[in-house]
Amino acid sequence: MANQQLKPVASLLLVLNFCMYATILGISGWATNKAFKHGFTISAGFDLPPHFSPIYFPMGNAATGFFVIFALIAGVVGIGSVISGLNHVRVWNVDSLPSAASAAAIAWALTLLAMGFAWKEIEQQMRNAPLRTMEAFLIILSATQLIYIVAIHSAS
């Protein structure tokens, strides 16, 4: 790759994205664990309530379950994207670009999906501080992941 000027920009974005994806994984893991501990148990001869949701979270609102699950998936794929991106920054040639770019694009798409649920959760209100933190990080990540994709593609 001829353009070495964008290598520090890509490295900085990878470190930033790693920290934010790791935070998202921590918070969404906590929320999932809390949902498992306070979940709804069904015993023999017990009927489901009329508006039962299998994705129930004791905090937040109706969008919280989908938001947390997709944030968890986006976080895992985002960390994988960072690992692939670190290999690309280390080698910085045309041969490593396709794997880094495709992993980054998939992570960005899942981040956008989780961000859509974050917007829905913001619209419905009634959420706690960790969920607000995760919403903010996903909104920021949707921009930084896109900037990272543009940076590695414009360097070729």
PDB file of C-alpha atoms in Angstrom:
ATOM      1  CA  MET A   1       0.000   0.000   0.000  1.00  0.00           C
ATOM      2  CA  ALA A   2       1.494   3.253  -1.087  1.00  0.00           C
ATOM      3  CA  ASN A   3      -0.112   5.604   1.428  1.00  0.00           C
ATOM      4  CA  GLN A   4       1.458   5.161   4.879  1.00  0.00           C
ATOM      5  CA  GLN A   5       0.009   8.433   6.218  1.00  0.00           C
ATOM      6  CA  LEU A   6      -3.306   6.891   7.262  1.00  0.00           C
ATOM      7  CA  LYS A   7      -1.702   4.053   9.231  1.00  0.00           C
ATOM      8  CA  PRO A   8      -1.587   6.036  12.529  1.00  0.00           C
ATOM      9  CA  VAL A   9      -5.196   7.155  12.017  1.00  0.00           C
ATOM     10  CA  ALA A  10      -6.312   3.561  11.502  1.00  0.00           C
ATOM     11  CA  SER A  11      -4.314   2.443  14.553  1.00  0.00           C
ATOM     12  CA  LEU A  12      -5.857   5.120  16.743  1.00  0.00           C
ATOM     13  CA  LEU A  13      -9.362   4.247  15.567  1.00  0.00           C
ATOM     14  CA  LEU A  14      -8.711   0.552  16.230  1.00  0.00           C
ATOM     15  CA  VAL A  15      -7.647   1.253  19.818  1.00  0.00           C
ATOM     16  CA  LEU A  16     -10.644   3.537  20.354  1.00  0.00           C
ATOM     17  CA  ASN A  17     -13.047   1.011  18.824  1.00  0.00           C
ATOM     18  CA  PHE A  18     -11.567  -1.829  20.876  1.00  0.00           C
ATOM     19  CA  CYS A  19     -12.098   0.073  24.127  1.00  0.00           C
ATOM     20  CA  MET A  20     -15.678   0.985  23.244  1.00  0.00           C
ATOM     21  CA  TYR A  21     -16.595  -2.504  21.973  1.00  0.00           C
ATOM     22  CA  ALA A  22     -15.105  -4.015  25.148  1.00  0.00           C
ATOM     23  CA  THR A  23     -17.201  -1.629  27.249  1.00  0.00           C
ATOM     24  CA  ILE A  24     -20.299  -2.563  25.271  1.00  0.00           C
ATOM     25  CA  LEU A  25     -19.537  -6.248  25.828  1.00  0.00           C
ATOM     26  CA  GLY A  26     -19.165  -5.665  29.554  1.00  0.00           C
ATOM     27  CA  ILE A  27     -22.390  -3.721  29.948  1.00  0.00           C
ATOM     28  CA  SER A  28     -24.451  -5.973  27.695  1.00  0.00           C
ATOM     29  CA  GLY A  29     -23.040  -9.039  29.456  1.00  0.00           C
ATOM     30  CA  TRP A  30     -24.057  -7.526  32.790  1.00  0.00           C
ATOM     31  CA  ALA A  31     -27.548  -6.770  31.484  1.00  0.00           C
ATOM     32  CA  THR A  32     -27.934 -10.284  30.073  1.00  0.00           C
ATOM     33  CA  ASN A  33     -26.782 -11.807  33.362  1.00  0.00           C
ATOM     34  CA  LYS A  34     -29.255  -9.642  35.257  1.00  0.00           C
ATOM     35  CA  ALA A  35     -32.033 -10.741  32.898  1.00  0.00           C
ATOM     36  CA  PHE A  36     -31.163 -14.395  33.482  1.00  0.00           C
ATOM     37  CA  LYS A  37     -31.191 -13.936  37.260  1.00  0.00           C
ATOM     38  CA  HIS A  38     -34.522 -12.075  37.267  1.00  0.00           C
ATOM     39  CA  GLY A  39     -36.096 -14.003  34.424  1.00  0.00           C
ATOM     40  CA  PHE A  40     -39.513 -15.524  34.169  1.00  0.00           C
ATOM     41  CA  THR A  41     -39.706 -19.203  35.167  1.00  0.00           C
ATOM     42  CA  ILE A  42     -42.441 -21.487  33.897  1.00  0.00           C
ATOM     43  CA  SER A  43     -43.436 -24.436  36.022  1.00  0.00           C
ATOM     44  CA  ALA A  44     -45.776 -27.304  35.246  1.00  0.00           C
ATOM     45  CA  GLY A  45     -49.381 -26.215  34.785  1.00  0.00           C
ATOM     46  CA  PHE A  46     -48.516 -22.511  34.625  1.00  0.00           C
ATOM     47  CA  ASP A  47     -49.771 -20.496  31.649  1.00  0.00           C
ATOM     48  CA  LEU A  48     -47.846 -17.649  30.076  1.00  0.00           C
ATOM     49  CA  PRO A  49     -49.058 -14.108  30.704  1.00  0.00           C
ATOM     50  CA  PRO A  50     -50.934 -12.519  27.784  1.00  0.00           C
ATOM     51  CA  HIS A  51     -48.082 -10.235  26.633  1.00  0.00           C
ATOM     52  CA  PHE A  52     -45.133 -12.457  27.517  1.00  0.00           C
ATOM     53  CA  SER A  53     -41.834 -11.676  25.794  1.00  0.00           C
ATOM     54  CA  PRO A  54     -39.044 -14.255  25.734  1.00  0.00           C
ATOM     55  CA  ILE A  55     -36.545 -11.400  25.681  1.00  0.00           C
ATOM     56  CA  TYR A  56     -37.451  -9.832  29.025  1.00  0.00           C
ATOM     57  CA  PHE A  57     -35.076  -7.477  30.806  1.00  0.00           C
ATOM     58  CA  PRO A  58     -35.966  -6.179  34.275  1.00  0.00           C
ATOM     59  CA  MET A  59     -34.473  -2.768  33.485  1.00  0.00           C
ATOM     60  CA  GLY A  60     -35.249  -0.397  30.649  1.00  0.00           C
ATOM     61  CA  ASN A  61     -38.271  -0.575  28.380  1.00  0.00           C
ATOM     62  CA  ALA A  62     -39.738  -2.780  25.651  1.00  0.00           C
ATOM     63  CA  ALA A  63     -36.788  -2.231  23.297  1.00  0.00           C
ATOM     64  CA  THR A  64     -34.149  -3.140  25.887  1.00  0.00           C
ATOM     65  CA  GLY A  65     -34.102  -6.862  25.162  1.00  0.00           C
ATOM     66  CA  PHE A  66     -33.464  -6.466  21.464  1.00  0.00           C
ATOM     67  CA  PHE A  67     -31.034  -3.610  22.083  1.00  0.00           C
ATOM     68  CA  VAL A  68     -28.917  -5.606  24.534  1.00  0.00           C
ATOM     69  CA  ILE A  69     -28.860  -8.774  22.423  1.00  0.00           C
ATOM     70  CA  PHE A  70     -27.841  -6.964  19.238  1.00  0.00           C
ATOM     71  CA  ALA A  71     -25.310  -4.846  21.148  1.00  0.00           C
ATOM     72  CA  LEU A  72     -23.789  -8.066  22.487  1.00  0.00           C
ATOM     73  CA  ILE A  73     -23.535  -9.490  18.960  1.00  0.00           C
ATOM     74  CA  ALA A  74     -22.149  -6.219  17.576  1.00  0.00           C
ATOM     75  CA  GLY A  75     -19.578  -6.122  20.386  1.00  0.00           C
ATOM     76  CA  VAL A  76     -18.305  -9.627  19.689  1.00  0.00           C
ATOM     77  CA  VAL A  77     -18.084  -9.038  15.938  1.00  0.00           C
ATOM     78  CA  GLY A  78     -16.519  -5.620  16.576  1.00  0.00           C
ATOM     79  CA  ILE A  79     -13.752  -7.162  18.674  1.00  0.00           C
ATOM     80  CA  GLY A  80     -13.149  -9.657  15.859  1.00  0.00           C
ATOM     81  CA  SER A  81     -12.978  -6.747  13.434  1.00  0.00           C
ATOM     82  CA  VAL A  82     -10.389  -5.038  15.604  1.00  0.00           C
ATOM     83  CA  ILE A  83      -8.250  -8.186  15.676  1.00  0.00           C
ATOM     84  CA  SER A  84      -8.394  -8.426  11.885  1.00  0.00           C
ATOM     85  CA  GLY A  85      -7.690  -4.697  11.635  1.00  0.00           C
ATOM     86  CA  LEU A  86      -4.627  -4.958  13.869  1.00  0.00           C
ATOM     87  CA  ASN A  87      -3.209  -7.605  11.548  1.00  0.00           C
ATOM     88  CA  HIS A  88      -3.875  -5.334   8.582  1.00  0.00           C
ATOM     89  CA  VAL A  89      -2.194  -2.345  10.253  1.00  0.00           C
ATOM     90  CA  ARG A  90       0.774  -4.527  11.178  1.00  0.00           C
ATOM     91  CA  VAL A  91       1.275  -5.778   7.609  1.00  0.00           C
ATOM     92  CA  TRP A  92      -0.312  -2.783   5.774  1.00  0.00           C
ATOM     93  CA  ASN A  93      -0.477  -4.256   2.304  1.00  0.00           C
ATOM     94  CA  VAL A  94      -3.144  -4.980  -0.294  1.00  0.00           C
ATOM     95  CA  ASP A  95      -3.314  -8.673   0.606  1.00  0.00           C
ATOM     96  CA  SER A  96      -4.534  -8.023   4.162  1.00  0.00           C
ATOM     97  CA  LEU A  97      -7.071  -5.359   3.193  1.00  0.00           C
ATOM     98  CA  PRO A  98     -10.002  -7.592   2.121  1.00  0.00           C
ATOM     99  CA  SER A  99     -10.241  -9.469   5.415  1.00  0.00           C
ATOM    100  CA  ALA A 100      -9.951  -6.302   7.490  1.00  0.00           C
ATOM    101  CA  ALA A 101     -12.420  -4.413   5.319  1.00  0.00           C
ATOM    102  CA  SER A 102     -15.025  -7.176   5.273  1.00  0.00           C
ATOM    103  CA  ALA A 103     -14.818  -7.741   9.039  1.00  0.00           C
ATOM    104  CA  ALA A 104     -15.084  -3.995   9.607  1.00  0.00           C
ATOM    105  CA  ALA A 105     -18.083  -3.698   7.274  1.00  0.00           C
ATOM    106  CA  ILE A 106     -19.933  -6.543   9.005  1.00  0.00           C
ATOM    107  CA  ALA A 107     -19.166  -5.054  12.430  1.00  0.00           C
ATOM    108  CA  TRP A 108     -20.352  -1.646  11.225  1.00  0.00           C
ATOM    109  CA  ALA A 109     -23.607  -3.106   9.879  1.00  0.00           C
ATOM    110  CA  LEU A 110     -24.325  -4.876  13.185  1.00  0.00           C
ATOM    111  CA  THR A 111     -23.406  -1.713  15.085  1.00  0.00           C
ATOM    112  CA  LEU A 112     -25.895   0.241  12.972  1.00  0.00           C
ATOM    113  CA  LEU A 113     -28.560  -2.350  13.730  1.00  0.00           C
ATOM    114  CA  ALA A 114     -27.887  -2.105  17.466  1.00  0.00           C
ATOM    115  CA  MET A 115     -27.828   1.696  17.158  1.00  0.00           C
ATOM    116  CA  GLY A 116     -31.309   1.569  15.616  1.00  0.00           C
ATOM    117  CA  PHE A 117     -32.565  -0.277  18.693  1.00  0.00           C
ATOM    118  CA  ALA A 118     -30.721   2.271  20.849  1.00  0.00           C
ATOM    119  CA  TRP A 119     -32.660   5.068  19.180  1.00  0.00           C
ATOM    120  CA  LYS A 120     -35.894   3.172  19.780  1.00  0.00           C
ATOM    121  CA  GLU A 121     -34.962   2.738  23.422  1.00  0.00           C
ATOM    122  CA  ILE A 122     -34.127   6.446  23.747  1.00  0.00           C
ATOM    123  CA  GLU A 123     -37.515   7.281  22.228  1.00  0.00           C
ATOM    124  CA  GLN A 124     -39.366   5.121  24.766  1.00  0.00           C
ATOM    125  CA  GLN A 125     -37.351   6.492  27.741  1.00  0.00           C
ATOM    126  CA  MET A 126     -37.247   4.743  31.163  1.00  0.00           C
ATOM    127  CA  ARG A 127     -33.683   3.392  31.086  1.00  0.00           C
ATOM    128  CA  ASN A 128     -30.799   3.326  33.547  1.00  0.00           C
ATOM    129  CA  ALA A 129     -27.273   4.769  33.366  1.00  0.00           C
ATOM    130  CA  PRO A 130     -25.498   1.660  31.984  1.00  0.00           C
ATOM    131  CA  LEU A 131     -27.999   1.443  29.135  1.00  0.00           C
ATOM    132  CA  ARG A 132     -27.536   5.150  28.371  1.00  0.00           C
ATOM    133  CA  THR A 133     -23.767   4.582  28.288  1.00  0.00           C
ATOM    134  CA  MET A 134     -24.172   1.695  25.880  1.00  0.00           C
ATOM    135  CA  GLU A 135     -26.482   3.781  23.671  1.00  0.00           C
ATOM    136  CA  ALA A 136     -23.934   6.599  23.505  1.00  0.00           C
ATOM    137  CA  PHE A 137     -21.061   4.234  22.736  1.00  0.00           C
ATOM    138  CA  LEU A 138     -22.996   2.551  19.922  1.00  0.00           C
ATOM    139  CA  ILE A 139     -23.856   5.889  18.362  1.00  0.00           C
ATOM    140  CA  ILE A 140     -20.196   6.975  18.563  1.00  0.00           C
ATOM    141  CA  LEU A 141     -19.018   3.580  17.281  1.00  0.00           C
ATOM    142  CA  SER A 142     -21.238   3.811  14.232  1.00  0.00           C
ATOM    143  CA  ALA A 143     -19.271   6.910  13.205  1.00  0.00           C
ATOM    144  CA  THR A 144     -15.779   5.766  14.215  1.00  0.00           C
ATOM    145  CA  GLN A 145     -16.184   2.382  12.536  1.00  0.00           C
ATOM    146  CA  LEU A 146     -17.231   4.121   9.311  1.00  0.00           C
ATOM    147  CA  ILE A 147     -14.241   6.474   9.521  1.00  0.00           C
ATOM    148  CA  TYR A 148     -11.965   3.449  10.045  1.00  0.00           C
ATOM    149  CA  ILE A 149     -13.415   1.752   6.948  1.00  0.00           C
ATOM    150  CA  VAL A 150     -12.867   4.898   4.898  1.00  0.00           C
ATOM    151  CA  ALA A 151      -9.306   5.236   6.243  1.00  0.00           C
ATOM    152  CA  ILE A 152      -8.209   1.729   5.292  1.00  0.00           C
ATOM    153  CA  HIS A 153      -9.849   1.951   1.876  1.00  0.00           C
ATOM    154  CA  SER A 154      -8.411   5.342   0.984  1.00  0.00           C
ATOM    155  CA  ALA A 155      -4.908   4.139   1.832  1.00  0.00           C
ATOM    156  CA  SER A 156      -4.887   1.575  -0.985  1.00  0.00           C
TER     157      SER A 156
END
